[in-house]
XYZ file of N, CA and C in Angstrom:
459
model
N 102.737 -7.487 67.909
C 101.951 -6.291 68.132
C 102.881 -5.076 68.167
N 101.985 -4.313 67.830
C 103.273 -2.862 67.986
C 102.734 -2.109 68.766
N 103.422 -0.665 68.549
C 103.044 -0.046 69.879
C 102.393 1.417 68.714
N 102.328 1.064 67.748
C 101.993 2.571 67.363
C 100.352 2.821 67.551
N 100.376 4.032 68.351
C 99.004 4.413 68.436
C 97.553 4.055 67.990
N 97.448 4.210 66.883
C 96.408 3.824 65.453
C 96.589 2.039 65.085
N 97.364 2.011 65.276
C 97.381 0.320 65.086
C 96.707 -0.379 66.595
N 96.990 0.329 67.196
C 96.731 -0.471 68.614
C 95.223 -0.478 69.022
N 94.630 0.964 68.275
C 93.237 1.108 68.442
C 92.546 -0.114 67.253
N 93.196 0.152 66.066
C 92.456 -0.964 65.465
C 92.530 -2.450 65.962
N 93.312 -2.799 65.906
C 93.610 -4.081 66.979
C 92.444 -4.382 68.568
N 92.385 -2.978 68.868
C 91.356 -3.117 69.839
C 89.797 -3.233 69.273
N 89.658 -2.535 68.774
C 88.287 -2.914 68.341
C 88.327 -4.011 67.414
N 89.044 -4.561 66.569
C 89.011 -5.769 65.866
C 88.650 -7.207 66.491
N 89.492 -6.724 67.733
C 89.159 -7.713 69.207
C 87.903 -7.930 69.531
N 87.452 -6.547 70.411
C 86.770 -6.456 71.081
C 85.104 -7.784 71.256
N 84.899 -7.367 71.973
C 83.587 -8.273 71.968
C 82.527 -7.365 71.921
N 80.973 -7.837 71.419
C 80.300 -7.040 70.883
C 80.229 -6.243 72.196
N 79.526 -6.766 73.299
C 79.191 -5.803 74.550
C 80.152 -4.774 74.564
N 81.261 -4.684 74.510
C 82.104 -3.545 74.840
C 82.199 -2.999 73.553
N 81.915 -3.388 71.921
C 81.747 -2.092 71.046
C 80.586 -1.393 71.328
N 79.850 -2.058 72.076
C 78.203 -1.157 72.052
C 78.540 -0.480 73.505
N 79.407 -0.228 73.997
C 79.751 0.575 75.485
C 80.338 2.403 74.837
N 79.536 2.986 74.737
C 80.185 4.112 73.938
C 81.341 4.651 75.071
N 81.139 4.172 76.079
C 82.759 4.708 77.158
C 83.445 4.015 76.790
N 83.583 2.797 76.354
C 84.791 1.615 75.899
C 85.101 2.470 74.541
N 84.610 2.715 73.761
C 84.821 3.043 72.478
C 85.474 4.389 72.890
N 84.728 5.171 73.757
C 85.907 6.609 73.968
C 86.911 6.711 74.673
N 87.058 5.451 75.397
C 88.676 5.022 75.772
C 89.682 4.713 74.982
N 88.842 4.082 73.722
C 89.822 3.695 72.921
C 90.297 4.398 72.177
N 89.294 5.586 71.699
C 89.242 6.674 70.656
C 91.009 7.706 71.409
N 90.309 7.797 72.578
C 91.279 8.440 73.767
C 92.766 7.741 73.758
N 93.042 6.807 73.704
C 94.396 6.172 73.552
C 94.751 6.321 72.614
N 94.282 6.106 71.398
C 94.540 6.391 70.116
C 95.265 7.469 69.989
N 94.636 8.650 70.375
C 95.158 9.867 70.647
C 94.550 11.262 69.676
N 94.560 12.419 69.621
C 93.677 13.349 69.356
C 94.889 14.482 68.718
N 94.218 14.869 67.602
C 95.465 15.565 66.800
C 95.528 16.855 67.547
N 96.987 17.253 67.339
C 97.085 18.748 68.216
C 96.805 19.760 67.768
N 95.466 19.928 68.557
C 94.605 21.010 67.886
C 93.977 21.413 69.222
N 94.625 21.793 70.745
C 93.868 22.204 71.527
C 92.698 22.991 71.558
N 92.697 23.425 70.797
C 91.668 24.293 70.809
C 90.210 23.665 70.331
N 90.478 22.787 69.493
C 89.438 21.720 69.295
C 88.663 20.865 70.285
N 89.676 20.327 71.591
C 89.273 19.578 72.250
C 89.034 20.357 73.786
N 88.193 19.396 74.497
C 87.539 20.233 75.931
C 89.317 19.781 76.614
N 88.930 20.647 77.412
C 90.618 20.954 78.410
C 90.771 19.579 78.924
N 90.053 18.745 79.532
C 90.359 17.407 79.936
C 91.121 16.694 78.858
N 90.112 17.292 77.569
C 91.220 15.532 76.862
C 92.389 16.107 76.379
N 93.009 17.321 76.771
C 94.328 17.706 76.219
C 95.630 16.597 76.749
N 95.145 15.814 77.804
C 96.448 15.282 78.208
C 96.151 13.777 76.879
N 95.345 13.777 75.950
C 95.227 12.851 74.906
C 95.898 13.316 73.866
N 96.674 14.246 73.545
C 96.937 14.893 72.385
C 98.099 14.128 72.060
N 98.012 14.106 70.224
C 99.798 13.509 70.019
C 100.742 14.604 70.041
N 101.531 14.283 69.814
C 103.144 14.609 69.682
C 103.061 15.527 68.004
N 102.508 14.919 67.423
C 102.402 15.691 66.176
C 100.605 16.278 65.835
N 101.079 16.872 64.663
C 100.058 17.581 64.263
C 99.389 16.903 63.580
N 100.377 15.892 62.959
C 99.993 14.812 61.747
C 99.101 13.463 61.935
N 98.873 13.500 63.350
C 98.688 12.148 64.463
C 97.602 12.336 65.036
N 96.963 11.888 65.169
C 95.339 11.768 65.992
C 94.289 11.680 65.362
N 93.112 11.475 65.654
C 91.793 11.803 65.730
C 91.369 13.436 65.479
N 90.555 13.761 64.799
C 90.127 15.463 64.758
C 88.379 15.788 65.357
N 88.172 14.571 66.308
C 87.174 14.475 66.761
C 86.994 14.334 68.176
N 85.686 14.976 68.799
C 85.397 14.995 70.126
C 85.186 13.565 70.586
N 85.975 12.539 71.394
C 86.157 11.218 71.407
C 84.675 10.734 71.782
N 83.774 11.326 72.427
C 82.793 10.814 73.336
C 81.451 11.314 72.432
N 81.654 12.301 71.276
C 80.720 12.355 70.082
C 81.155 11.403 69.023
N 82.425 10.773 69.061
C 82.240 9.673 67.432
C 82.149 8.237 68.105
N 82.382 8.355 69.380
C 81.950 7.268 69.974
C 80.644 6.784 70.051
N 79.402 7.848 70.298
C 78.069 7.469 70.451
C 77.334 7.509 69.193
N 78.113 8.388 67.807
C 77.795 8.021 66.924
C 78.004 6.905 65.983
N 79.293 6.442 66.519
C 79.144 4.833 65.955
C 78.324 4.013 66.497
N 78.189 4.032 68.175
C 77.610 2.995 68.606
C 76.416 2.521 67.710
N 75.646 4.222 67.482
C 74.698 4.684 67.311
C 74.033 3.697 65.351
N 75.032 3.502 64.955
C 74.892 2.718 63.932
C 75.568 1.330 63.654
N 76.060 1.097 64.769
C 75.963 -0.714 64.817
C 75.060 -1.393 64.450
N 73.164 -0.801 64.465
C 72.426 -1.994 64.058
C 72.112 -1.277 62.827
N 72.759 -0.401 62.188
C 71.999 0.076 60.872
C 72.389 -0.465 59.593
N 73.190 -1.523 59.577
C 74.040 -2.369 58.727
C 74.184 -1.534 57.346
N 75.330 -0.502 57.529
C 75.857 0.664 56.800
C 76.690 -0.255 55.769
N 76.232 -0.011 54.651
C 77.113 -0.832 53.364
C 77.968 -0.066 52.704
N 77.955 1.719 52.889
C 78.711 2.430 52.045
C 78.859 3.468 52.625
N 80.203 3.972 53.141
C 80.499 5.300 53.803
C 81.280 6.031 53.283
N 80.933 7.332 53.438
C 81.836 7.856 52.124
C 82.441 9.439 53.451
N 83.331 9.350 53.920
C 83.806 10.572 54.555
C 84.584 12.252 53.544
N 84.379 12.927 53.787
C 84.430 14.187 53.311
C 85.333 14.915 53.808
N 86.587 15.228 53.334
C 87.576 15.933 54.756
C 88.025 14.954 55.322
N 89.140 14.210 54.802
C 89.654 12.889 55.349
C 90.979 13.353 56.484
N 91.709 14.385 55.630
C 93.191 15.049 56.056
C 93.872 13.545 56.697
N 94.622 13.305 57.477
C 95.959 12.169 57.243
C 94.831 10.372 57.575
N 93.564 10.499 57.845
C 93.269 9.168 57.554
C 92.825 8.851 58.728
N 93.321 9.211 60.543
C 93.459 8.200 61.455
C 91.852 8.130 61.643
N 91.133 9.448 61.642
C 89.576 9.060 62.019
C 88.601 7.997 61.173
N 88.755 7.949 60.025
C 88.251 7.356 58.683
C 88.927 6.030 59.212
N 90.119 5.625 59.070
C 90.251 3.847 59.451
C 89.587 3.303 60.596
N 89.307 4.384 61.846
C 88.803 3.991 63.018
C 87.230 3.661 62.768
N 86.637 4.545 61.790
C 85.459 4.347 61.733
C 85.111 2.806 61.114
N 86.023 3.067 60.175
C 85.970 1.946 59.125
C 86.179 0.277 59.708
N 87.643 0.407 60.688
C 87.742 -0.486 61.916
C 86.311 -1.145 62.314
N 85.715 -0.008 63.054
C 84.503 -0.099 64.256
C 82.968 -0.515 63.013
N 83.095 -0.063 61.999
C 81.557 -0.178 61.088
C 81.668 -1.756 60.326
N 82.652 -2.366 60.336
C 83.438 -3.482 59.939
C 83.057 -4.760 60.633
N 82.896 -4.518 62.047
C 82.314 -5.426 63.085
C 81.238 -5.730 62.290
N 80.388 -4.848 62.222
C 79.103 -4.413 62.144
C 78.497 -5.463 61.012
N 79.185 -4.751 59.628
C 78.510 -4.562 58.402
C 80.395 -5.130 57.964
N 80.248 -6.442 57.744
C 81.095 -7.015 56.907
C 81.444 -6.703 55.645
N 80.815 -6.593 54.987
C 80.494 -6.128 53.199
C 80.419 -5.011 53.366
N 80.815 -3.992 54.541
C 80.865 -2.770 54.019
C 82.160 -2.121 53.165
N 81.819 -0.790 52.214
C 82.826 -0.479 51.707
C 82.781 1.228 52.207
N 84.367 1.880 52.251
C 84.516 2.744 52.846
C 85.084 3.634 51.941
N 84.926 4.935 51.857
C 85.538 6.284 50.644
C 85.980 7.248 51.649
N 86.953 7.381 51.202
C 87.829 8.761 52.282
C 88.359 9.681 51.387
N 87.549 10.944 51.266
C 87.682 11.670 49.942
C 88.220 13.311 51.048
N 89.399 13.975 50.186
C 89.827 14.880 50.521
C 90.646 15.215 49.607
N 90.433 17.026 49.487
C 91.434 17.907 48.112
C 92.591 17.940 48.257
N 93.266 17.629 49.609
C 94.658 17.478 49.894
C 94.593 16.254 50.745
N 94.863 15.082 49.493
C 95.199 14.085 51.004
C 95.918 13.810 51.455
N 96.544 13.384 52.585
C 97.571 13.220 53.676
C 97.608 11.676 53.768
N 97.169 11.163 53.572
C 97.655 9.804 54.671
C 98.700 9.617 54.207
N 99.817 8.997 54.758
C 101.075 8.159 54.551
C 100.840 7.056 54.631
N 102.544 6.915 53.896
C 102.286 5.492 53.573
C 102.198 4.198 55.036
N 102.761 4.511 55.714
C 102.199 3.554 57.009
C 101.097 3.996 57.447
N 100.224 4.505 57.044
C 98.896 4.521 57.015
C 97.818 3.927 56.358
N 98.154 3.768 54.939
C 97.976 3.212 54.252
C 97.852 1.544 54.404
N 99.597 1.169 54.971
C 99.614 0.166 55.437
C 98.584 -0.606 56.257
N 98.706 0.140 57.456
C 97.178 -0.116 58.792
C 96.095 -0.244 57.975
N 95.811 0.772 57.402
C 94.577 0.321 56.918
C 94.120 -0.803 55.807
N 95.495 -1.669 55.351
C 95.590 -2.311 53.607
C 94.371 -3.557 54.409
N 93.682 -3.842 55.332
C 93.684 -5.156 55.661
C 91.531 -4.386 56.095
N 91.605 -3.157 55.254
C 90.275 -2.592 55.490
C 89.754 -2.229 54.491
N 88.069 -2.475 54.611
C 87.648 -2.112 52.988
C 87.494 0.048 53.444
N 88.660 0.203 53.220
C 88.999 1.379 52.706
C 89.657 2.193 51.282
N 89.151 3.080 50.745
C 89.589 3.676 49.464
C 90.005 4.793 49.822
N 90.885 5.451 49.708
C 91.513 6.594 49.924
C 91.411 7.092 48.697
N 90.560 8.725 48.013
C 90.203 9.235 46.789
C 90.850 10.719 47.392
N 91.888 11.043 46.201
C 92.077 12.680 46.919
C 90.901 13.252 45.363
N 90.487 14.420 46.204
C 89.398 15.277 44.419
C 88.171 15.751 45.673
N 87.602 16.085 45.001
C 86.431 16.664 45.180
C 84.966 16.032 45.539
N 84.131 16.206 46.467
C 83.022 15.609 46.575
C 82.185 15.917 45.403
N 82.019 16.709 44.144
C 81.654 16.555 42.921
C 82.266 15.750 41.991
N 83.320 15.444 42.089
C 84.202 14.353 41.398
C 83.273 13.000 41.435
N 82.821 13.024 42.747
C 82.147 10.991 42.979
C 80.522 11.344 43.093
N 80.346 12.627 43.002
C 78.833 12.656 43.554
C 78.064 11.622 42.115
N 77.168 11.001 42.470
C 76.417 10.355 41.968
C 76.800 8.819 41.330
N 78.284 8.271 41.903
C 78.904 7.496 41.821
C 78.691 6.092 42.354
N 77.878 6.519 43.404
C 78.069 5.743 44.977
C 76.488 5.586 45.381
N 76.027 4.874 45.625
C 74.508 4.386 45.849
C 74.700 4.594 47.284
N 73.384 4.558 48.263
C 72.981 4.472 49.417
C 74.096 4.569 50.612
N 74.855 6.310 50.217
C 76.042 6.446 51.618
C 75.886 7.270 52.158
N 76.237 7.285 53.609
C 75.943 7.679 54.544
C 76.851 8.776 54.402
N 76.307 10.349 54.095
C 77.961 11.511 53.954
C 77.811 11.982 55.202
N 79.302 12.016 55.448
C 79.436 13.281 56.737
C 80.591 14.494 56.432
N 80.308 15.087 56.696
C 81.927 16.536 56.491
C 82.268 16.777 58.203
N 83.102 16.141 58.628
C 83.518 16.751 60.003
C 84.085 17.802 60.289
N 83.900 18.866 61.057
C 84.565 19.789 60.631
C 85.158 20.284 61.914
């Protein structure tokens, strides 16, 4: 096991047992360890003591809103997710992690005009049905049957 952040969250939910993925506080503990990109200004003053070390590192999401929105589609057996605004990857594998339980056969698109992930990112995620697409959401529009879009912003 290692100790890097993003690996440790996937590892946790890969674990987990169903009762505690359907606990949206378990899931925003985990989201919370993971850690939250440094972007104070993004996050409420409490979860600043969650922030990484880099800019390049975290989550770009309110932990306790992507938490209840996953829970929120555990029984919707999601076959195709296509994220919009990926920037370095860590939120998109987590989702992908957590929708994975779910929906086995799901497949995942992480589309962004500048993409970031690295390559040990890449790595974490090689063992997920994830696609990393840098281009345009007109590039794939009409590509992709029955997916769920989101643009986080």
């Amino acid at each position: 096991m290692t100790d890097h952040p993003l690996l440790v969250g996937l590892e946790e939910i890969a674990g987990a047992p169903e009762a505690r993925l359907r606990s949206p506080e378990w899931l925003t503990g985990v989201l919370r360890r993971v850690g939250l990109v440094r972007q104070p200004h993004a996050f409420d003053e409490a979860d600043h003591v969650y922030l990484c070390p880099s800019p390049l590192m975290g989550i770009f999401q309110q932990p306790e809103e992507l938490a209840s929105f996953l829970v929120s589609l555990a029984d919707e057996n999601v076959q195709t997710f296509l994220e919009v605004g990926t920037w370095t990857g860590w939120t998109i594998a987590l989702i992908t992690a957590y929708l994975k339980r779910f929906s086995p056969g799901i497949h995942v698109t992480a589309l962004d005009i500048d993409l970031l992930p690295s390559k040990p990112m890449h790595a974490m995620a090689s063992g997920l049905p994830l696609t990393f697409v840098q281009g345009e959401a007109k590039d794939i529009a009409g590509k992709q049957n029955n997916i769920l879009r989101l643009h986080f912003c």
